[in-house]
Short mmCIF file of C-alpha atoms and ligand atoms in Angstrom, two decimals:
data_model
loop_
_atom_site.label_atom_id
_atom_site.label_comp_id
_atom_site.label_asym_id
_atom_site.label_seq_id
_atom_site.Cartn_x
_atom_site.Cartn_y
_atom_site.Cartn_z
CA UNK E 1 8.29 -2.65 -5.14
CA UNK E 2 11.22 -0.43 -5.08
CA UNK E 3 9.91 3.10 -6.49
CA UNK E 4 11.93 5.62 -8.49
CA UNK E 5 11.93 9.30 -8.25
CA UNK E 6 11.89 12.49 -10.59
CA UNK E 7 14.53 15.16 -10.62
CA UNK E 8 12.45 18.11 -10.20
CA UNK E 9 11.59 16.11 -6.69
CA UNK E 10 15.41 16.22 -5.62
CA UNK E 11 15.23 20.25 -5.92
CA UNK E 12 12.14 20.29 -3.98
CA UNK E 13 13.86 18.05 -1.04
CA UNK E 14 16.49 20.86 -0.66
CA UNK E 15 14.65 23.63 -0.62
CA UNK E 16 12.35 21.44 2.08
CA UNK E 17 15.71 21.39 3.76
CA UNK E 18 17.04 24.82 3.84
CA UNK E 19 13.12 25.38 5.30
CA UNK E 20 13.45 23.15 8.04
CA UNK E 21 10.33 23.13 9.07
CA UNK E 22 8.45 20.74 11.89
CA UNK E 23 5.00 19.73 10.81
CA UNK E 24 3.64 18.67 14.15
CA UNK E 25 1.72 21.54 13.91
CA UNK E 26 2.26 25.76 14.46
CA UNK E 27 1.58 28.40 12.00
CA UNK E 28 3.51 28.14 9.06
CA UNK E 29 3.36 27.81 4.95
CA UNK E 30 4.60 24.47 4.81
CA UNK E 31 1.89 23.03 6.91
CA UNK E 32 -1.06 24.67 4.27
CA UNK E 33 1.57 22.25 1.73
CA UNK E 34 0.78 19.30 3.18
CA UNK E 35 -2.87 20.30 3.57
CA UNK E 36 -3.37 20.74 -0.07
CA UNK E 37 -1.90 17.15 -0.87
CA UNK E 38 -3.75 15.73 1.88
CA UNK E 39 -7.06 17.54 0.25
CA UNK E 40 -5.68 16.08 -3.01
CA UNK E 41 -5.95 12.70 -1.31
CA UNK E 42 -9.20 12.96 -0.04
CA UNK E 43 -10.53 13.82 -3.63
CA UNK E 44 -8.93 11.62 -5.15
CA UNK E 45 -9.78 8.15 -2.72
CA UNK E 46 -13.92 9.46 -3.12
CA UNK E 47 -13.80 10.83 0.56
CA UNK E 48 -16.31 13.16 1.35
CA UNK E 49 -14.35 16.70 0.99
CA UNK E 50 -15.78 17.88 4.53
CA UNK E 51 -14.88 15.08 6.53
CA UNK E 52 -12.13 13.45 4.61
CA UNK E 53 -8.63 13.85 6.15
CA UNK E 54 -5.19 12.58 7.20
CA UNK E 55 -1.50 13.02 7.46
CA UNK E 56 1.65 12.14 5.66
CA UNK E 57 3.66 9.14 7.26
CA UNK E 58 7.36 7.26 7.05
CA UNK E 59 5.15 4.74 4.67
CA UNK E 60 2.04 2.54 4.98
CA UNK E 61 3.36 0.37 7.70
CA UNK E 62 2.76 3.64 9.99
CA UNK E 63 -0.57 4.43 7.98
CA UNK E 64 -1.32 0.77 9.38
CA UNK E 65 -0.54 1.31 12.68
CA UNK E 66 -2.54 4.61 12.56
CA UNK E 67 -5.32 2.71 11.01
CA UNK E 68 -5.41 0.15 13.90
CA UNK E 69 -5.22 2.44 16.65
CA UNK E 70 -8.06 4.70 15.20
CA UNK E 71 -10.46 1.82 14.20
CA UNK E 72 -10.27 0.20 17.97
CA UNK E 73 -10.15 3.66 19.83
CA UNK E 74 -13.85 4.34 17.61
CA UNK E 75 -15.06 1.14 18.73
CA UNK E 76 -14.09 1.01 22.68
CA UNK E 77 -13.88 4.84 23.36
CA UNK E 78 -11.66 7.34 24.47
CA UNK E 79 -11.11 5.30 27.76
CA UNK E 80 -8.93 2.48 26.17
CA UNK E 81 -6.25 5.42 25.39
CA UNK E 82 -6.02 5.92 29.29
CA UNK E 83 -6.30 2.67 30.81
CA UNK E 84 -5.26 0.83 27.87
CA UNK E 85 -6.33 -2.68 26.45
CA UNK E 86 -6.36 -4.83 29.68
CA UNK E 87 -9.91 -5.95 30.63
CA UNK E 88 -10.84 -5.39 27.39
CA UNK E 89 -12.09 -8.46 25.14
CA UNK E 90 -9.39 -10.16 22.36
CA UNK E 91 -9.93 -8.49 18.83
CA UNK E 92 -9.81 -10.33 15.58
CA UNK E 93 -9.08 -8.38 12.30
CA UNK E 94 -9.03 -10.36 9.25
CA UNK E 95 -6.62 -9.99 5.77
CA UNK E 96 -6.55 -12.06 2.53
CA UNK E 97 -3.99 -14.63 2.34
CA UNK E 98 -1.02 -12.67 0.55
CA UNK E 99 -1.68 -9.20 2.46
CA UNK E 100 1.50 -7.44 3.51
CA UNK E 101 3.00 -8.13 6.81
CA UNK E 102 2.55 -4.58 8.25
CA UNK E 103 -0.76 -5.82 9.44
CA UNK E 104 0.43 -9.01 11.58
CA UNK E 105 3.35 -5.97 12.56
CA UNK E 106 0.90 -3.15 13.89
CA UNK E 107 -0.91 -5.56 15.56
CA UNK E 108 1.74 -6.99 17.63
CA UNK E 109 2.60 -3.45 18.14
CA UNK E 110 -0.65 -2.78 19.55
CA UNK E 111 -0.44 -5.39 21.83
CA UNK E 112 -3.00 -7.88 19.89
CA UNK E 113 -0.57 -10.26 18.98
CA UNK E 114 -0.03 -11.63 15.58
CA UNK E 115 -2.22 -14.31 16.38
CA UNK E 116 -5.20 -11.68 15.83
CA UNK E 117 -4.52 -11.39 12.84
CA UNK E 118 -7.00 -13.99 10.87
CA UNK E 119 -6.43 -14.93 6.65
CA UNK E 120 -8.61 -15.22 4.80
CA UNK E 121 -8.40 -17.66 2.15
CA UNK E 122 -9.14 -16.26 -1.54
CA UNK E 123 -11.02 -17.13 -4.26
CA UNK E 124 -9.02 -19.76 -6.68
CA UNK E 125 -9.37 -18.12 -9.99
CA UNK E 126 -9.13 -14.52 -9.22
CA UNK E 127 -6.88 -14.54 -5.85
CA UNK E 128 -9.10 -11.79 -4.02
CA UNK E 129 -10.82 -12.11 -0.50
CA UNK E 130 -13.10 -15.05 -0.64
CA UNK E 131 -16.53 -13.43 1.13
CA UNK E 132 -18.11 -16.47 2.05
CA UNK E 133 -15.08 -17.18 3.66
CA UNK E 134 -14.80 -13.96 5.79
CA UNK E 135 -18.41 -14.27 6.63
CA UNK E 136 -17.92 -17.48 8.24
CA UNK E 137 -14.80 -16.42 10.32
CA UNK E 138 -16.38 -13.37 11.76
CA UNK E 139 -19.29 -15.45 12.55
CA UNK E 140 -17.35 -17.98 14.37
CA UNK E 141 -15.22 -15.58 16.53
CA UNK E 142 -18.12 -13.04 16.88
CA UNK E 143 -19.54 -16.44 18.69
CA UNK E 144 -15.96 -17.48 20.50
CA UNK E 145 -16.56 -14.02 22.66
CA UNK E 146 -13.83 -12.20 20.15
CA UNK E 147 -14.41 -8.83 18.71
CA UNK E 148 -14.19 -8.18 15.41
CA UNK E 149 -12.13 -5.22 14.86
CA UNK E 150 -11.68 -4.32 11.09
CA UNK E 151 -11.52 -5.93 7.62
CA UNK E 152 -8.01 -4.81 5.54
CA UNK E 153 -8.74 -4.77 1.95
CA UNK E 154 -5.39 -5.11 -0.31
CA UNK E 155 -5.43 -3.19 -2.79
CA UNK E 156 -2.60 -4.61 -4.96
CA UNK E 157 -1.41 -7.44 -3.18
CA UNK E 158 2.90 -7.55 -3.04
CA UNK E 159 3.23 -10.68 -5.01
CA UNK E 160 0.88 -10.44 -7.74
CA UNK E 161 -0.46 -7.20 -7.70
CA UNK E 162 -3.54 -8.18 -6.93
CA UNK E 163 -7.46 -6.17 -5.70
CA UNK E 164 -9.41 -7.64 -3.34
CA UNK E 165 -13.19 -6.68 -4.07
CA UNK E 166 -13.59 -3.85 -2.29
CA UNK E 167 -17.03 -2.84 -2.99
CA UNK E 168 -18.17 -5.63 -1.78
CA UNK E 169 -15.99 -5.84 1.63
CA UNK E 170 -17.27 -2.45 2.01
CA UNK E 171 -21.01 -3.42 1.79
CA UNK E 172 -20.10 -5.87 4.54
CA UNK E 173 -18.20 -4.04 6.83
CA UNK E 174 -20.41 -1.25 6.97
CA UNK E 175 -23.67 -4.28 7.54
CA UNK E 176 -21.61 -5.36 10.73
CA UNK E 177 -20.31 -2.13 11.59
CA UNK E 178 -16.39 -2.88 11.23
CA UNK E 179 -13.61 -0.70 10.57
CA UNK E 180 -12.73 -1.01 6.93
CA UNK E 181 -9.24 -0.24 6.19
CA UNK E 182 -7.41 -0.52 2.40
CA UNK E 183 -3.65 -1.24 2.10
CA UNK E 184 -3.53 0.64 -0.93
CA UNK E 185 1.06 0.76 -0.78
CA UNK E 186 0.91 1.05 -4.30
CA UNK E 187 -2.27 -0.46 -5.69
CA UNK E 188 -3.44 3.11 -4.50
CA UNK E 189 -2.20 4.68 -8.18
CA UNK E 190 -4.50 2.76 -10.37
CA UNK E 191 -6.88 5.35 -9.33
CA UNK E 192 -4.98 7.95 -11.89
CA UNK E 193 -4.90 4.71 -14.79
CA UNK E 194 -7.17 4.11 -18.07
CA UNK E 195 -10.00 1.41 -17.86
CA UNK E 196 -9.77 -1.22 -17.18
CA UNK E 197 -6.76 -1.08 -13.99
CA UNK E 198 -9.06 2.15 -12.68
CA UNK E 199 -11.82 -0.29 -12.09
CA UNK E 200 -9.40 -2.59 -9.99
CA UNK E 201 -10.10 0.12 -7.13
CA UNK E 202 -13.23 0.26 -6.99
CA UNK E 203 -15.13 1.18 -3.71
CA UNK E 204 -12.33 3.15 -2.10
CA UNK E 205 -14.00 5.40 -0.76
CA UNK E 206 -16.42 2.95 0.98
CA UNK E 207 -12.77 2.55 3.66
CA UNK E 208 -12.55 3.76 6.93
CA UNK E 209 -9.18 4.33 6.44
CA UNK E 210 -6.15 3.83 3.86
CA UNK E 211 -2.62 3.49 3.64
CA UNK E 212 -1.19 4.60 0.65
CA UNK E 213 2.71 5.52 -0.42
CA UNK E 214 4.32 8.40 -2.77
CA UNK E 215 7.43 6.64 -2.94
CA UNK E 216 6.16 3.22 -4.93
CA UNK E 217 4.29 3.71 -7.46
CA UNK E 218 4.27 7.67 -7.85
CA UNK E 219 7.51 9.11 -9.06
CA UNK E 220 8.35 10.60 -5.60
CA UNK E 221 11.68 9.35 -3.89
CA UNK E 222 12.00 8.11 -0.89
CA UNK E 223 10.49 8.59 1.81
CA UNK E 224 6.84 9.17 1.89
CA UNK E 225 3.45 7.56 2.56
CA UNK E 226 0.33 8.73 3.89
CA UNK E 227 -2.62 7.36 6.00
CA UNK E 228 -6.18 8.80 4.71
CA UNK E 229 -9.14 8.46 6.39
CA UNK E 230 -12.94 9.14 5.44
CA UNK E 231 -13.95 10.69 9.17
CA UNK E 232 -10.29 13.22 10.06
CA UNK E 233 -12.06 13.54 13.46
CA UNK E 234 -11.22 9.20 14.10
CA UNK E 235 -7.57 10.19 13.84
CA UNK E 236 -7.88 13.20 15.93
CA UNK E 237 -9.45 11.16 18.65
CA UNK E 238 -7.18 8.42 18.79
CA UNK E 239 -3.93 10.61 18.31
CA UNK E 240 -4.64 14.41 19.76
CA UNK E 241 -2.80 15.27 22.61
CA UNK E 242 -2.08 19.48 23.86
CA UNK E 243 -0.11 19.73 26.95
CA UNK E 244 0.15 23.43 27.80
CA UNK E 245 3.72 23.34 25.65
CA UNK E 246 1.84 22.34 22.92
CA UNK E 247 -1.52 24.66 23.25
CA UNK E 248 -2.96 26.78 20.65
CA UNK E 249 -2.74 30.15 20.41
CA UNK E 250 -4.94 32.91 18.65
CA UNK E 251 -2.44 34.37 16.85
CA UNK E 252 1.68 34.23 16.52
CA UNK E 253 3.55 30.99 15.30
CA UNK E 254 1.44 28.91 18.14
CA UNK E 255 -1.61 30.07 15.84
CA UNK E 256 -3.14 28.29 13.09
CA UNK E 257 -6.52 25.56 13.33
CA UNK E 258 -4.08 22.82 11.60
CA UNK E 259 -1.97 20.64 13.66
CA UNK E 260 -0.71 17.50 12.01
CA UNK E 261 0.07 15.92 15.21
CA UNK E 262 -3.40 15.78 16.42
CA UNK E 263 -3.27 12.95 13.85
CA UNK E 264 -0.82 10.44 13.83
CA UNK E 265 2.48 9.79 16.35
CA UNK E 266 5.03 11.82 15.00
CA UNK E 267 5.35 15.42 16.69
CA UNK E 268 8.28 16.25 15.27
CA UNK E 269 8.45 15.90 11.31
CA UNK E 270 10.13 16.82 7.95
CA UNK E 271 8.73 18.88 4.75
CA UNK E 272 7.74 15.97 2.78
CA UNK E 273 5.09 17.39 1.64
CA UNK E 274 6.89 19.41 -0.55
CA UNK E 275 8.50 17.25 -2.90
CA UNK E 276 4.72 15.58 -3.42
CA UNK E 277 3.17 19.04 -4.02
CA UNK E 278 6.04 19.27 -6.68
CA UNK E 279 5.76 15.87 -8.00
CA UNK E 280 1.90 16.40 -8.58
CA UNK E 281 2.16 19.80 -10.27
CA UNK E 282 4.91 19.27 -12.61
CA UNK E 283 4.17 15.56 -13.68
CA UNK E 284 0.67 15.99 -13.31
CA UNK E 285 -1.62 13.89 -12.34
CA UNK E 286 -2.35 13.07 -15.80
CA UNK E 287 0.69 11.82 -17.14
CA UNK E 288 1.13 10.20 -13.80
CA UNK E 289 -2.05 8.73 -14.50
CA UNK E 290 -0.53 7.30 -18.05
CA UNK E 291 2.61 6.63 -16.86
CA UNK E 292 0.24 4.29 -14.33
CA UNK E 293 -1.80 2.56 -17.49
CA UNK E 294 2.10 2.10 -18.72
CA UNK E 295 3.36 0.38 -16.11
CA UNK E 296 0.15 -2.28 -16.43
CA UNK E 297 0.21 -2.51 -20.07
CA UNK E 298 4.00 -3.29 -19.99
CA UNK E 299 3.15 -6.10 -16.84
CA UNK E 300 0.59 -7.86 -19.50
CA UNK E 301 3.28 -7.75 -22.05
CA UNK E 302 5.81 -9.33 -20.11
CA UNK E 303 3.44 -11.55 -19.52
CA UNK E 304 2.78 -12.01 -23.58
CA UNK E 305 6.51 -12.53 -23.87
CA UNK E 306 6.23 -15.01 -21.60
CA UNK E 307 3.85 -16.95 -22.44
CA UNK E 308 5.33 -16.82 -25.93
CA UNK E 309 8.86 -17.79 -24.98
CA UNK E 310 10.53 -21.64 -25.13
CA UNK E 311 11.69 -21.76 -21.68
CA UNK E 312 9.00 -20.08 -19.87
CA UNK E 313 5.45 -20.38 -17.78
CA UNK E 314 3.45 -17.59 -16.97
CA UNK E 315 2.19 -18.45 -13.30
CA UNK E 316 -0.76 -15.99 -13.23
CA UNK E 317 -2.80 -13.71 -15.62
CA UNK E 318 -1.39 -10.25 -15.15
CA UNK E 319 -3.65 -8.24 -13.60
CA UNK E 320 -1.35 -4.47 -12.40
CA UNK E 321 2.10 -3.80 -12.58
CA UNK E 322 3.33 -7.67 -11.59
CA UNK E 323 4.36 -10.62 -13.41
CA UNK E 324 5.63 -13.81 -12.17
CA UNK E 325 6.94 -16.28 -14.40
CA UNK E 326 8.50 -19.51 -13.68
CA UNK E 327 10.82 -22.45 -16.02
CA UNK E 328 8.19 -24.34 -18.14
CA UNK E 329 8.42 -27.60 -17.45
CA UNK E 330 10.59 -28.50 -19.99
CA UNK E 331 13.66 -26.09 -18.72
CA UNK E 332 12.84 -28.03 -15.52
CA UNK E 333 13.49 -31.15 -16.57
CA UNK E 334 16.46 -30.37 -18.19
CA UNK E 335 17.87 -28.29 -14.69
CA UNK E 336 16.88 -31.15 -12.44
CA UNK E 337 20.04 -32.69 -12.03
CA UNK E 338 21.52 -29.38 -10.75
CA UNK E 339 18.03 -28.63 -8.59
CA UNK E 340 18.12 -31.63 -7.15
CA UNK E 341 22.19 -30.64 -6.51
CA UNK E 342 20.32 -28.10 -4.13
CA UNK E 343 21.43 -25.00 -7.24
CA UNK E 344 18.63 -22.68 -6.81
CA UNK E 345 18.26 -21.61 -10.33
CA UNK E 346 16.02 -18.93 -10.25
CA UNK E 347 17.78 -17.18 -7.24
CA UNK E 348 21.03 -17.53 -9.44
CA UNK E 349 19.61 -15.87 -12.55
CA UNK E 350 18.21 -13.05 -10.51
CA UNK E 351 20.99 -12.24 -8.96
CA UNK E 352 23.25 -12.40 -12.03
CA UNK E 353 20.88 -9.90 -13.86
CA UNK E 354 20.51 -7.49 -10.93
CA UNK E 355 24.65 -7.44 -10.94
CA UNK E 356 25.19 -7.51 -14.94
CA UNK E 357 22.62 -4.63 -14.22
CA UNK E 358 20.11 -5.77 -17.12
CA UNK E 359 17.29 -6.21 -15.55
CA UNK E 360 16.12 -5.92 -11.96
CA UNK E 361 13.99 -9.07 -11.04
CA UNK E 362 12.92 -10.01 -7.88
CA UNK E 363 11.56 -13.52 -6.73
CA UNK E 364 8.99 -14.69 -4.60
CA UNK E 365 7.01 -18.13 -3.80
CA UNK E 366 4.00 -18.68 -5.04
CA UNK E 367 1.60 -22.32 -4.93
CA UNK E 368 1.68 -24.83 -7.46
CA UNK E 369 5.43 -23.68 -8.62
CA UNK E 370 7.59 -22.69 -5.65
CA UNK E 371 10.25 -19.84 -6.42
CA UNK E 372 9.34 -17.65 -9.36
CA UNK E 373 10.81 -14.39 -10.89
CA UNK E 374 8.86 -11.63 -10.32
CA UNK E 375 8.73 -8.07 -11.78
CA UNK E 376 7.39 -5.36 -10.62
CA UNK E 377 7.15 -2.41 -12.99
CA UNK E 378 7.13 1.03 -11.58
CA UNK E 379 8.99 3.18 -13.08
CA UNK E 380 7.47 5.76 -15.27
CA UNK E 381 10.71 5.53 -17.57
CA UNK E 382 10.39 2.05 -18.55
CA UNK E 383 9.64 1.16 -22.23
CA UNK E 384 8.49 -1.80 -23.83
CA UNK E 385 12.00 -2.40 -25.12
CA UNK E 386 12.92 -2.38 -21.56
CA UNK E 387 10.60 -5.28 -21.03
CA UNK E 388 11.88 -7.15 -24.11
CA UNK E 389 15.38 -7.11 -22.87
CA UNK E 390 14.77 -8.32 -19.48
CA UNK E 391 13.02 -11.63 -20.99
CA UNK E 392 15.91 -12.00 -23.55
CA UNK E 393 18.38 -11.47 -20.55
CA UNK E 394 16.50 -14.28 -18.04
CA UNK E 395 16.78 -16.37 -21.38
CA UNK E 396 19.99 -16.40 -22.08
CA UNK E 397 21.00 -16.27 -18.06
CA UNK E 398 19.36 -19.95 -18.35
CA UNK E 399 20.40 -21.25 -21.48
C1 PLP P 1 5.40 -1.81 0.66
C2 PLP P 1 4.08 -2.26 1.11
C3 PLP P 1 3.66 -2.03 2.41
C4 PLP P 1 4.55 -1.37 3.45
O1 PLP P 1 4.76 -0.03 3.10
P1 PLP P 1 6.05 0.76 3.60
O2 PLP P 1 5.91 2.09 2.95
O3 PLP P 1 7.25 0.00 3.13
O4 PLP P 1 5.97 0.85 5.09
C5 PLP P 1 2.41 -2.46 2.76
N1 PLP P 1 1.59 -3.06 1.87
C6 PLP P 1 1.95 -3.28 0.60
C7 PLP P 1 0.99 -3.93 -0.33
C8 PLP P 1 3.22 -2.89 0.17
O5 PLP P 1 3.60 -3.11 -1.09
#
């Protein structure tokens, strides 16, 4: 999911630089920056504008770990920052099969293990969270003396670009009182798209918390992500910290009732903010929002290419910015000499393409057809001619 950038954002990263400013906290413009985008946020997941908040992170692994570490610090108190997590019971938190590994990696982090992580297997047809299934598990370890911890919605899962429902994990977390976080990477920007990939989102705002990233899906280089949260004041419990180096003042630079790191782990931190702010207000979140619809209509004609073409399979309906395609069965049986030569055929193509520099295809595994090519369209200057050469390209790479 390798995002692109606009220019205007390069300009904005060197003024950010000639600034130099630290956004752990202090009294200073370029903190009231990152406030605004983080307000932006807030409106724009459905947070409530009085309690919403959050901070900017490297990406949404940190927004993860941020997540984590807020959700169990609400439900065992202040006292597990001090004496930590020993005596305390095992957690469970539970994913859909397919979410991204930063959740298995925060949790070993946190000293869980990635056993505690629990996934959940997904509905056949549609590939989202099956909620019978979720019931039953936090049933059974709610039983097995193991706390249930939180429920991560994906929202656009890595290899398909698919949304779990989640209105409807929201309606359950919030009947068992669990922590409700979204890993919205890059699924986050369907929230800007036309009907019908707006409606993928859905229930955002019912989250506890979200991780989200600029630098996928929303024209702003590298790096940037951000973890949002519906109550600011979670964060601040889990992560505020003043020694007397670090205390408040009325007035003077050590003034000012904003300190970002009374929210996250970084102290220390770079002007990212800025090149957002600029990203926002000079693409706008409008043609961001149709450059967004773009991406997804382009995905579902890939998809129509593929399903039209002699050598291809279409492995699932389209439903973002992803399609995965795989060598009908006919192409198979004419490669199986050289598959069963060990040749991995698919790899091969890829990585001729990515070198040729016609089209930039990843591959992944997926059930029922092992390796596939995968694309994932982000990039607000694609066109559908784009598209057309890529499928040309894979079909003469396996001709
Ligand atoms: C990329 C990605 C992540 C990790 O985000 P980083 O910004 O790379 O830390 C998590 N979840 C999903 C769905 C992703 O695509």
């Amino acid at each position: 999911m390798h995002g692109t950038g606009l220019p205007v954002a390069v300009g904005a990263e060197m003024f950010a630089a000639t600034m130099n400013c630290n956004m752990g906290g202090r009294d200073h413009g370029a903190v009231e920056v990152e406030r605004a985008v983080i307000e932006w946020l807030v409106h724009t997941a459905g947070f409530p504008a009085d309690t919403g908040f959050g901070v900017l992170t490297g990406g949404t692994s940190q927004a993860t770990l941020l997540s984590m570490h807020a959700a169990r610090v609400r439900l065992f108190g202040a006292d597990l920052r001090k004496r930590g997590i020993k005596g305390l019971p095992s957690v469970r938190v539970y994913a859909a099969e397919g979410a991204h590994t930063c959740i298995k990696k925060a949790l070993e982090i946190l000293g869980y293990g990635s056993d505690s992580l629990r996934s959940v297997s997904v509905d056949e047809v549609s590939g989202k969270m099956d909620m019978t299934a979720l019931a039953a598990m936090v049933e059974e370890d709610a039983s097995n003396d193991l706390v249930p911890l939180a429920v991560v919605g994906t929202a656009g899962s890595v290899n398909l670009g698919i949304y779990d429902n989640l209105r409807e994990i929201g309606e359950f977390c919030s009947s068992k009182n669990l922590w409700f976080h979204v890993d919205a990477a890059f699924g986050f920007w369907v929230r800007l798209a036309a009907e019908p990939f707006c409606s993928l989102i859905d229930g955002l705002h019912m989250a506890h918390s979200i991780g989200l990233d600029f630098h996928k899906w929303s024209s702003v280089p590298y790096q940037c992500g951000a973890c949002v949260v519906r109550n600011g004041q979670d964060l601040k419990n889990a992560f505020s910290m003043r020694p007397p180096y670090l205390a408040g003042h009325a007035g003077g630079l050590a003034g000012g009732d904003l300190w970002f790191c009374d929210y996250g782990i970084d102290l220390s931190r770079g002007f990212s903010a800025l090149k957002v702010w600029t990203a926002l207000k000079s693409f706008g979140t409008k043609s961001l929002g149709e450059a967004i619809t773009d991406n997804c209509l382009q995905a579902q004609y890939m998809g129509m290419l593929v399903e039209k073409s002699p050598l291809l399979v279409l492995c699932n309906p389209v439903v973002s910015n992803i399609c995965c395609f795989a060598m009908n069965d006919n192409l198979r049986a004419k490669k199986s000499v050289a598959a069963a030569a060990g040749v991995d055929i698919i790899e091969e193509v890829v990585t001729v393409l990515q070198v040729k520099g016609d089209a930039v295809l990843s591959t992944t595994i997926l059930p029922g057809y092992g390796k596939v090519f995968r694309a994932a369209i982000v990039n607000h200057r694609t066109t559908k001619q784009d598209i057309e050469i890529a499928i040309s390209a894979v079909e003469a790479a396996l001709l």
